[in-house]
């Protein structure tokens, strides 16, 4: 049971870090917005400080992500790349069709393969 709890804490900490970075915010900026000390944010993101349900809701709103994504209990571990891709996909889903098509073309160009 302790391993499961530690694993969940790792997932939450990692996803909070990814969401903050994707929101373009520094730990200092988040601390100021939430009236916390920067080391508190650092401790949360390192998984060394427990986060209350109220704090999780606040982070989710601030970062523009769903609480369910931060706390997904179906995950067996933290995979930074997979979680970044999932967060990017959520953002892509919000785009208009024309803008999404431009992003797909850009990704194809970056990857070096022609769009099929």
PDB file of C-alpha atoms in Angstrom:
ATOM      1  CA  UNK A   1       0.000   0.000   0.000  1.00  0.00           C
ATOM      2  CA  UNK A   2       2.852   2.411   0.794  1.00  0.00           C
ATOM      3  CA  UNK A   3       4.335   1.912  -2.676  1.00  0.00           C
ATOM      4  CA  UNK A   4       0.978   2.703  -4.242  1.00  0.00           C
ATOM      5  CA  UNK A   5       0.664   5.886  -2.196  1.00  0.00           C
ATOM      6  CA  UNK A   6       4.217   6.938  -3.081  1.00  0.00           C
ATOM      7  CA  UNK A   7       3.540   6.226  -6.740  1.00  0.00           C
ATOM      8  CA  UNK A   8       0.403   8.387  -6.698  1.00  0.00           C
ATOM      9  CA  UNK A   9       2.326  11.201  -5.030  1.00  0.00           C
ATOM     10  CA  UNK A  10       4.983  10.928  -7.768  1.00  0.00           C
ATOM     11  CA  UNK A  11       2.336  11.122 -10.501  1.00  0.00           C
ATOM     12  CA  UNK A  12       0.679  14.179  -8.954  1.00  0.00           C
ATOM     13  CA  UNK A  13       4.012  15.935  -8.367  1.00  0.00           C
ATOM     14  CA  UNK A  14       5.194  15.267 -11.902  1.00  0.00           C
ATOM     15  CA  UNK A  15       1.970  16.355 -13.512  1.00  0.00           C
ATOM     16  CA  UNK A  16       1.860  19.550 -11.478  1.00  0.00           C
ATOM     17  CA  UNK A  17       5.354  20.344 -12.736  1.00  0.00           C
ATOM     18  CA  UNK A  18       4.436  19.643 -16.363  1.00  0.00           C
ATOM     19  CA  UNK A  19       1.226  21.671 -16.121  1.00  0.00           C
ATOM     20  CA  UNK A  20       3.047  24.626 -14.564  1.00  0.00           C
ATOM     21  CA  UNK A  21       5.726  24.557 -17.260  1.00  0.00           C
ATOM     22  CA  UNK A  22       3.126  24.276 -20.035  1.00  0.00           C
ATOM     23  CA  UNK A  23       1.282  27.235 -18.517  1.00  0.00           C
ATOM     24  CA  UNK A  24       4.530  29.200 -18.849  1.00  0.00           C
ATOM     25  CA  UNK A  25       4.821  29.923 -15.148  1.00  0.00           C
ATOM     26  CA  UNK A  26       7.809  29.755 -12.849  1.00  0.00           C
ATOM     27  CA  UNK A  27       7.609  28.350  -9.345  1.00  0.00           C
ATOM     28  CA  UNK A  28       8.063  31.899  -8.037  1.00  0.00           C
ATOM     29  CA  UNK A  29       5.155  33.200 -10.108  1.00  0.00           C
ATOM     30  CA  UNK A  30       2.884  30.394  -8.922  1.00  0.00           C
ATOM     31  CA  UNK A  31       3.888  30.978  -5.311  1.00  0.00           C
ATOM     32  CA  UNK A  32       3.068  34.669  -5.642  1.00  0.00           C
ATOM     33  CA  UNK A  33      -0.298  33.992  -7.319  1.00  0.00           C
ATOM     34  CA  UNK A  34      -1.264  31.500  -4.613  1.00  0.00           C
ATOM     35  CA  UNK A  35       0.205  33.471  -1.729  1.00  0.00           C
ATOM     36  CA  UNK A  36       2.671  30.703  -0.894  1.00  0.00           C
ATOM     37  CA  UNK A  37       6.441  30.582  -0.550  1.00  0.00           C
ATOM     38  CA  UNK A  38       8.443  29.380  -3.573  1.00  0.00           C
ATOM     39  CA  UNK A  39      10.025  26.522  -1.578  1.00  0.00           C
ATOM     40  CA  UNK A  40       6.493  25.250  -0.900  1.00  0.00           C
ATOM     41  CA  UNK A  41       5.881  24.895  -4.649  1.00  0.00           C
ATOM     42  CA  UNK A  42       9.252  23.191  -5.006  1.00  0.00           C
ATOM     43  CA  UNK A  43       8.430  20.730  -2.218  1.00  0.00           C
ATOM     44  CA  UNK A  44       5.047  19.942  -3.787  1.00  0.00           C
ATOM     45  CA  UNK A  45       6.598  19.344  -7.211  1.00  0.00           C
ATOM     46  CA  UNK A  46       9.292  17.141  -5.673  1.00  0.00           C
ATOM     47  CA  UNK A  47       6.613  15.045  -3.991  1.00  0.00           C
ATOM     48  CA  UNK A  48       7.857  15.857  -0.508  1.00  0.00           C
ATOM     49  CA  UNK A  49       4.781  17.814   0.584  1.00  0.00           C
ATOM     50  CA  UNK A  50       1.220  16.558   0.640  1.00  0.00           C
ATOM     51  CA  UNK A  51      -1.287  18.565  -1.357  1.00  0.00           C
ATOM     52  CA  UNK A  52      -4.841  19.065  -0.130  1.00  0.00           C
ATOM     53  CA  UNK A  53      -7.863  18.597  -2.367  1.00  0.00           C
ATOM     54  CA  UNK A  54      -8.468  22.350  -2.245  1.00  0.00           C
ATOM     55  CA  UNK A  55      -4.889  23.043  -3.344  1.00  0.00           C
ATOM     56  CA  UNK A  56      -5.204  20.548  -6.195  1.00  0.00           C
ATOM     57  CA  UNK A  57      -8.330  22.328  -7.425  1.00  0.00           C
ATOM     58  CA  UNK A  58      -6.526  25.659  -7.258  1.00  0.00           C
ATOM     59  CA  UNK A  59      -3.550  24.321  -9.232  1.00  0.00           C
ATOM     60  CA  UNK A  60      -5.847  22.762 -11.846  1.00  0.00           C
ATOM     61  CA  UNK A  61      -7.670  26.071 -12.380  1.00  0.00           C
ATOM     62  CA  UNK A  62      -4.458  28.088 -12.473  1.00  0.00           C
ATOM     63  CA  UNK A  63      -2.825  25.741 -14.992  1.00  0.00           C
ATOM     64  CA  UNK A  64      -5.933  25.225 -17.091  1.00  0.00           C
ATOM     65  CA  UNK A  65      -5.966  21.447 -16.713  1.00  0.00           C
ATOM     66  CA  UNK A  66      -8.507  19.016 -15.361  1.00  0.00           C
ATOM     67  CA  UNK A  67      -8.229  17.756 -11.834  1.00  0.00           C
ATOM     68  CA  UNK A  68      -8.764  14.238 -13.164  1.00  0.00           C
ATOM     69  CA  UNK A  69      -5.618  14.548 -15.309  1.00  0.00           C
ATOM     70  CA  UNK A  70      -3.525  15.602 -12.308  1.00  0.00           C
ATOM     71  CA  UNK A  71      -4.829  12.806 -10.085  1.00  0.00           C
ATOM     72  CA  UNK A  72      -5.482  10.006 -12.593  1.00  0.00           C
ATOM     73  CA  UNK A  73      -5.519   6.885 -10.451  1.00  0.00           C
ATOM     74  CA  UNK A  74      -5.480   4.512 -13.416  1.00  0.00           C
ATOM     75  CA  UNK A  75      -1.828   5.259 -14.081  1.00  0.00           C
ATOM     76  CA  UNK A  76       0.785   2.848 -12.765  1.00  0.00           C
ATOM     77  CA  UNK A  77       3.654   5.326 -12.885  1.00  0.00           C
ATOM     78  CA  UNK A  78       4.806   8.712 -14.013  1.00  0.00           C
ATOM     79  CA  UNK A  79       5.964   8.997 -17.629  1.00  0.00           C
ATOM     80  CA  UNK A  80       6.987  12.591 -18.304  1.00  0.00           C
ATOM     81  CA  UNK A  81       6.884  12.332 -22.103  1.00  0.00           C
ATOM     82  CA  UNK A  82       3.547  10.514 -22.165  1.00  0.00           C
ATOM     83  CA  UNK A  83       2.046  13.071 -19.805  1.00  0.00           C
ATOM     84  CA  UNK A  84       3.388  15.984 -21.881  1.00  0.00           C
ATOM     85  CA  UNK A  85       1.899  14.456 -25.020  1.00  0.00           C
ATOM     86  CA  UNK A  86      -1.452  13.938 -23.303  1.00  0.00           C
ATOM     87  CA  UNK A  87      -1.492  17.543 -22.103  1.00  0.00           C
ATOM     88  CA  UNK A  88      -0.536  18.783 -25.587  1.00  0.00           C
ATOM     89  CA  UNK A  89      -3.334  16.685 -27.107  1.00  0.00           C
ATOM     90  CA  UNK A  90      -5.830  18.283 -24.742  1.00  0.00           C
ATOM     91  CA  UNK A  91      -4.674  21.715 -25.889  1.00  0.00           C
ATOM     92  CA  UNK A  92      -4.783  20.696 -29.559  1.00  0.00           C
ATOM     93  CA  UNK A  93      -8.360  19.534 -29.085  1.00  0.00           C
ATOM     94  CA  UNK A  94      -9.315  23.142 -28.269  1.00  0.00           C
ATOM     95  CA  UNK A  95      -8.052  24.491 -31.620  1.00  0.00           C
ATOM     96  CA  UNK A  96     -10.217  25.391 -34.599  1.00  0.00           C
ATOM     97  CA  UNK A  97      -9.952  22.952 -37.520  1.00  0.00           C
ATOM     98  CA  UNK A  98      -7.826  25.306 -39.655  1.00  0.00           C
ATOM     99  CA  UNK A  99      -5.395  25.959 -36.809  1.00  0.00           C
ATOM    100  CA  UNK A 100      -5.160  22.256 -36.019  1.00  0.00           C
ATOM    101  CA  UNK A 101      -4.325  21.550 -39.644  1.00  0.00           C
ATOM    102  CA  UNK A 102      -1.502  24.133 -39.475  1.00  0.00           C
ATOM    103  CA  UNK A 103      -0.091  22.497 -36.353  1.00  0.00           C
ATOM    104  CA  UNK A 104      -0.184  19.074 -38.010  1.00  0.00           C
ATOM    105  CA  UNK A 105       1.674  20.440 -41.041  1.00  0.00           C
ATOM    106  CA  UNK A 106       4.225  22.090 -38.761  1.00  0.00           C
ATOM    107  CA  UNK A 107       4.781  18.830 -36.873  1.00  0.00           C
ATOM    108  CA  UNK A 108       5.199  16.984 -40.171  1.00  0.00           C
ATOM    109  CA  UNK A 109       7.779  19.530 -41.301  1.00  0.00           C
ATOM    110  CA  UNK A 110       9.678  19.277 -38.021  1.00  0.00           C
ATOM    111  CA  UNK A 111       9.612  15.495 -38.180  1.00  0.00           C
ATOM    112  CA  UNK A 112      10.850  15.609 -41.782  1.00  0.00           C
ATOM    113  CA  UNK A 113       8.088  13.486 -43.249  1.00  0.00           C
ATOM    114  CA  UNK A 114       5.514  14.705 -45.757  1.00  0.00           C
ATOM    115  CA  UNK A 115       1.923  14.824 -44.544  1.00  0.00           C
ATOM    116  CA  UNK A 116      -0.114  11.889 -45.779  1.00  0.00           C
TER     117      UNK A 116
END
